[in-house]
Tab-separated table of C-alpha atoms in Angstrom:
chain	number	residue	atom	x	y	z
A	1265	UNK	CA	0.000	0.000	0.000
A	1266	UNK	CA	2.665	2.541	1.010
A	1267	UNK	CA	4.925	2.143	-2.053
A	1268	UNK	CA	1.940	2.590	-4.367
A	1269	UNK	CA	0.709	5.644	-2.507
A	1270	UNK	CA	4.154	7.263	-2.514
A	1271	UNK	CA	4.571	6.671	-6.252
A	1272	UNK	CA	1.511	8.852	-6.727
A	1273	UNK	CA	1.867	11.335	-3.858
A	1274	UNK	CA	5.587	12.065	-3.640
A	1275	UNK	CA	6.006	13.644	-7.112
A	1276	UNK	CA	2.973	15.836	-6.450
A	1277	UNK	CA	4.309	16.998	-3.085
A	1278	UNK	CA	7.774	17.626	-4.511
A	1279	UNK	CA	6.250	19.694	-7.316
A	1280	UNK	CA	4.310	21.783	-4.786
A	1281	UNK	CA	7.480	22.289	-2.741
A	1282	UNK	CA	9.379	23.359	-5.855
A	1283	UNK	CA	6.670	25.794	-6.945
A	1284	UNK	CA	6.394	27.368	-3.494
A	1285	UNK	CA	10.168	27.653	-3.206
A	1286	UNK	CA	10.323	29.353	-6.599
A	1287	UNK	CA	7.766	31.894	-5.451
A	1288	UNK	CA	10.077	32.727	-2.545
A	1289	UNK	CA	13.138	33.089	-4.764
A	1290	UNK	CA	14.597	29.687	-3.948
A	1291	UNK	CA	14.511	26.124	-5.276
A	1292	UNK	CA	13.078	22.913	-3.899
A	1293	UNK	CA	16.598	21.840	-2.968
A	1294	UNK	CA	16.536	24.559	-0.291
A	1295	UNK	CA	13.676	22.808	1.534
A	1296	UNK	CA	14.050	19.529	3.424
A	1297	UNK	CA	11.057	17.215	3.215
A	1298	UNK	CA	10.499	15.296	6.461
A	1299	UNK	CA	8.084	12.386	6.068
A	1300	UNK	CA	6.088	12.052	9.277
A	1301	UNK	CA	5.429	8.364	9.964
A	1302	UNK	CA	3.655	8.848	13.293
A	1303	UNK	CA	1.324	5.907	14.025
A	1304	UNK	CA	2.176	4.251	10.706
A	1305	UNK	CA	3.895	0.852	10.762
A	1306	UNK	CA	7.527	0.220	9.905
A	1307	UNK	CA	6.395	-0.523	6.338
A	1308	UNK	CA	5.741	3.199	5.879
A	1309	UNK	CA	9.319	4.048	6.851
A	1310	UNK	CA	10.683	1.375	4.533
A	1311	UNK	CA	8.533	2.647	1.668
A	1312	UNK	CA	9.641	6.240	2.258
A	1313	UNK	CA	13.282	5.190	2.222
A	1314	UNK	CA	12.688	3.151	-0.931
A	1315	UNK	CA	11.159	6.226	-2.570
A	1316	UNK	CA	14.289	8.253	-1.841
A	1317	UNK	CA	13.122	10.159	1.237
A	1318	UNK	CA	15.973	10.371	3.737
A	1319	UNK	CA	14.378	12.361	6.566
A	1320	UNK	CA	11.822	10.623	8.795
A	1321	UNK	CA	9.879	12.288	11.603
A	1322	UNK	CA	8.268	10.758	14.675
A	1323	UNK	CA	6.100	12.319	17.384
A	1324	UNK	CA	6.529	9.854	20.235
A	1325	UNK	CA	9.736	8.664	21.854
A	1326	UNK	CA	8.469	5.087	22.195
A	1327	UNK	CA	7.651	4.802	18.505
A	1328	UNK	CA	10.962	6.370	17.533
A	1329	UNK	CA	12.853	3.834	19.644
A	1330	UNK	CA	11.016	0.881	18.110
A	1331	UNK	CA	11.573	2.000	14.527
A	1332	UNK	CA	15.209	2.931	15.052
A	1333	UNK	CA	15.798	-0.491	16.603
A	1334	UNK	CA	14.007	-2.292	13.782
A	1335	UNK	CA	16.296	-0.694	11.193
A	1336	UNK	CA	19.502	-1.340	13.116
A	1337	UNK	CA	22.241	-2.527	10.781
A	1338	UNK	CA	20.527	-1.099	7.686
A	1339	UNK	CA	21.205	2.261	6.010
A	1340	UNK	CA	19.526	4.600	8.459
A	1341	UNK	CA	17.456	7.662	7.676
A	1342	UNK	CA	17.966	10.980	9.410
A	1343	UNK	CA	15.612	10.700	12.356
A	1344	UNK	CA	13.654	13.762	13.452
A	1345	UNK	CA	11.828	13.920	16.782
A	1346	UNK	CA	9.089	16.453	16.100
A	1347	UNK	CA	6.567	15.909	18.903
A	1348	UNK	CA	6.344	17.290	22.407
A	1349	UNK	CA	9.030	15.757	24.612
A	1350	UNK	CA	8.398	15.265	28.320
A	1351	UNK	CA	11.401	16.060	30.517
A	1352	UNK	CA	11.391	12.610	32.094
A	1353	UNK	CA	11.768	11.045	28.641
A	1354	UNK	CA	14.404	13.480	27.411
A	1355	UNK	CA	17.430	11.177	27.902
A	1356	UNK	CA	15.886	8.575	25.603
A	1357	UNK	CA	16.241	10.659	22.421
A	1358	UNK	CA	19.978	11.154	22.851
A	1359	UNK	CA	21.901	8.913	20.493
A	1360	UNK	CA	18.925	7.988	18.312
A	1361	UNK	CA	17.688	11.385	17.146
A	1362	UNK	CA	19.514	13.390	14.471
A	1363	UNK	CA	17.472	16.561	15.009
A	1364	UNK	CA	15.106	17.375	17.866
A	1365	UNK	CA	12.535	19.950	16.691
A	1366	UNK	CA	10.659	20.526	19.929
A	1367	UNK	CA	12.811	22.114	22.625
A	1368	UNK	CA	9.987	24.182	24.060
A	1369	UNK	CA	11.389	25.265	27.446
A	1370	UNK	CA	14.756	26.162	28.924
A	1371	UNK	CA	14.167	23.488	31.579
A	1372	UNK	CA	13.866	20.775	28.916
A	1373	UNK	CA	17.048	22.059	27.273
A	1374	UNK	CA	18.868	21.892	30.591
A	1375	UNK	CA	17.792	18.306	31.190
A	1376	UNK	CA	18.873	17.237	27.728
A	1377	UNK	CA	22.240	18.918	28.254
A	1378	UNK	CA	22.843	16.963	31.459
A	1379	UNK	CA	22.466	13.634	29.678
A	1380	UNK	CA	24.687	14.270	26.655
A	1381	UNK	CA	27.857	12.255	27.408
A	1382	UNK	CA	31.029	14.213	28.068
A	1383	UNK	CA	33.067	14.464	24.896
A	1384	UNK	CA	30.138	13.502	22.666
A	1385	UNK	CA	28.949	15.689	19.824
A	1386	UNK	CA	26.263	18.169	20.902
A	1387	UNK	CA	22.661	17.183	20.206
A	1388	UNK	CA	21.272	19.235	17.279
A	1389	UNK	CA	18.039	20.937	18.334
A	1390	UNK	CA	15.480	23.477	17.203
A	1391	UNK	CA	13.800	25.807	19.673
A	1392	UNK	CA	10.016	25.637	19.428
A	1393	UNK	CA	8.300	29.028	19.463
A	1394	UNK	CA	4.549	29.476	19.891
A	1395	UNK	CA	3.942	32.127	17.235
A	1396	UNK	CA	0.193	31.412	17.101
A	1397	UNK	CA	-0.407	32.381	20.725
A	1398	UNK	CA	-2.676	29.364	21.175
A	1399	UNK	CA	-2.648	27.930	24.680
A	1400	UNK	CA	-3.036	24.394	23.344
A	1401	UNK	CA	0.335	24.567	21.587
A	1402	UNK	CA	3.722	24.135	23.204
A	1403	UNK	CA	6.537	26.582	22.673
A	1404	UNK	CA	8.268	29.629	24.039
A	1405	UNK	CA	6.495	32.923	23.452
A	1406	UNK	CA	8.065	35.210	20.818
A	1407	UNK	CA	8.694	37.855	23.488
A	1408	UNK	CA	10.652	35.432	25.677
A	1409	UNK	CA	12.366	33.589	22.843
A	1410	UNK	CA	15.488	35.773	22.415
A	1411	UNK	CA	16.516	35.342	26.068
A	1412	UNK	CA	15.561	31.651	26.069
A	1413	UNK	CA	17.535	30.933	22.901
A	1414	UNK	CA	20.520	32.790	24.341
A	1415	UNK	CA	20.423	30.594	27.464
A	1416	UNK	CA	20.060	27.410	25.437
A	1417	UNK	CA	22.997	28.271	23.181
A	1418	UNK	CA	25.183	28.416	26.309
A	1419	UNK	CA	24.547	24.710	27.051
A	1420	UNK	CA	27.548	22.735	25.765
A	1421	UNK	CA	25.560	19.568	25.129
A	1422	UNK	CA	23.195	21.202	22.645
A	1423	UNK	CA	23.672	22.825	19.251
A	1424	UNK	CA	20.828	25.186	18.344
A	1425	UNK	CA	20.299	24.773	14.607
A	1426	UNK	CA	17.232	26.981	14.221
A	1427	UNK	CA	13.589	27.365	15.170
A	1428	UNK	CA	10.309	25.476	14.835
A	1429	UNK	CA	6.659	26.486	15.040
A	1430	UNK	CA	3.196	25.064	14.518
A	1431	UNK	CA	0.625	27.307	12.867
A	1432	UNK	CA	-3.047	27.272	13.850
A	1433	UNK	CA	-5.211	24.666	12.119
A	1434	UNK	CA	-7.099	27.064	9.881
A	1435	UNK	CA	-7.609	27.903	6.232
A	1436	UNK	CA	-7.248	31.638	6.870
A	1437	UNK	CA	-4.171	32.479	4.851
A	1438	UNK	CA	-3.453	35.727	6.678
A	1439	UNK	CA	-3.382	33.951	10.038
A	1440	UNK	CA	-1.049	31.268	8.719
A	1441	UNK	CA	1.295	33.774	7.117
A	1442	UNK	CA	1.400	35.791	10.318
A	1443	UNK	CA	2.508	32.782	12.367
A	1444	UNK	CA	5.195	31.774	9.882
A	1445	UNK	CA	6.396	35.319	9.282
A	1446	UNK	CA	6.818	35.897	13.010
A	1447	UNK	CA	9.183	32.913	13.226
A	1448	UNK	CA	11.208	34.085	10.240
A	1449	UNK	CA	11.596	37.552	11.690
A	1450	UNK	CA	12.693	36.121	15.038
A	1451	UNK	CA	15.227	33.961	13.217
A	1452	UNK	CA	16.583	37.051	11.478
A	1453	UNK	CA	16.836	38.923	14.783
A	1454	UNK	CA	18.802	36.046	16.302
A	1455	UNK	CA	21.301	35.996	13.449
A	1456	UNK	CA	23.869	37.975	15.398
A	1457	UNK	CA	23.538	35.847	18.553
A	1458	UNK	CA	26.763	33.993	19.331
A	1459	UNK	CA	26.202	30.251	19.308
A	1460	UNK	CA	23.017	30.386	17.230
A	1461	UNK	CA	23.481	28.246	14.132
A	1462	UNK	CA	20.267	29.237	12.407
A	1463	UNK	CA	20.249	26.775	9.527
A	1464	UNK	CA	16.645	25.613	9.784
A	1465	UNK	CA	13.160	27.041	10.011
A	1466	UNK	CA	10.934	24.023	10.586
A	1467	UNK	CA	7.426	25.164	9.722
A	1468	UNK	CA	4.668	23.841	7.519
A	1469	UNK	CA	2.667	20.616	7.456
A	1470	UNK	CA	0.247	18.941	5.044
A	1471	UNK	CA	-2.358	21.696	5.178
A	1472	UNK	CA	-0.072	24.718	4.988
A	1473	UNK	CA	3.400	23.817	3.742
A	1474	UNK	CA	3.155	25.882	0.572
A	1475	UNK	CA	2.486	29.058	2.524
A	1476	UNK	CA	5.209	28.151	5.030
A	1477	UNK	CA	7.772	27.788	2.232
A	1478	UNK	CA	6.747	31.116	0.741
A	1479	UNK	CA	7.384	32.656	4.162
A	1480	UNK	CA	10.864	31.148	4.455
A	1481	UNK	CA	10.547	27.571	5.717
A	1482	UNK	CA	13.581	25.378	5.102
A	1483	UNK	CA	12.000	22.197	6.499
A	1484	UNK	CA	8.433	20.908	6.148
A	1485	UNK	CA	6.887	18.070	8.147
A	1486	UNK	CA	4.440	16.136	5.982
A	1487	UNK	CA	2.502	13.013	6.884
A	1488	UNK	CA	-1.015	12.721	5.474
A	1489	UNK	CA	-0.213	14.177	2.045
A	1490	UNK	CA	2.434	11.475	1.588
A	1491	UNK	CA	1.224	8.440	3.526
A	1492	UNK	CA	-2.506	8.972	3.868
A	1493	UNK	CA	-4.519	9.084	7.095
A	1494	UNK	CA	-2.928	7.484	10.136
A	1495	UNK	CA	-4.237	3.968	10.807
A	1496	UNK	CA	-6.757	3.735	13.604
A	1497	UNK	CA	-5.627	1.774	16.654
A	1498	UNK	CA	-7.373	-1.581	17.078
A	1499	UNK	CA	-10.536	-1.422	19.164
A	1500	UNK	CA	-10.109	-2.650	22.724
A	1501	UNK	CA	-12.100	-5.686	23.764
A	1502	UNK	CA	-14.556	-5.290	26.595
A	1503	UNK	CA	-12.933	-5.946	29.920
A	1504	UNK	CA	-9.393	-5.132	28.845
A	1505	UNK	CA	-7.288	-2.658	30.798
A	1506	UNK	CA	-6.021	0.432	28.966
């Protein structure tokens, strides 16, 4: 199922990425496509790799661990942890995650830093900023972000590679552009900050990635448009314990 779907969907998505990048004065090569395999089986990861996608995103630590382990010994993708990360689970991403998109507090950054082994390469991270202002979304507020990013860049175990945001789930183009534009402007303001390696702006998903690219995204996180709806979990039998 997944190989067939990707044969149809991937060229279409790549064309949309290319067109949006051209509208922003860039090319599709300037935008990294991260295939989000959250809740999909390992077959989805294998199909994505077979289709030439090298960047794979997961939302949950447990699922990331299982899929990384299942591919051990094979040519590995670049693994992206894109979901909210609880502090108690922070140590588990170290060593298996190539880029952590969701550092949403200074406290989480500090805990990650403590578990990076001495002498090891710093963990590449993005700082998540809540540019939508929605209380249901994680992230540092734009007003607090400059100071927070400065503090995170001082942690030797982390390497801040850029910023991430999640736009509101809406079809109002002006609202979407405002959220993405705010992240780009913050990124530009941080350009002179020592220790800030602002390579990436991770913004844009299935419903809004074209607009995100037009506003400067360098990395889009796409699941449904590539792999279809996430499979539903099996129904629990009566009397079972959740």
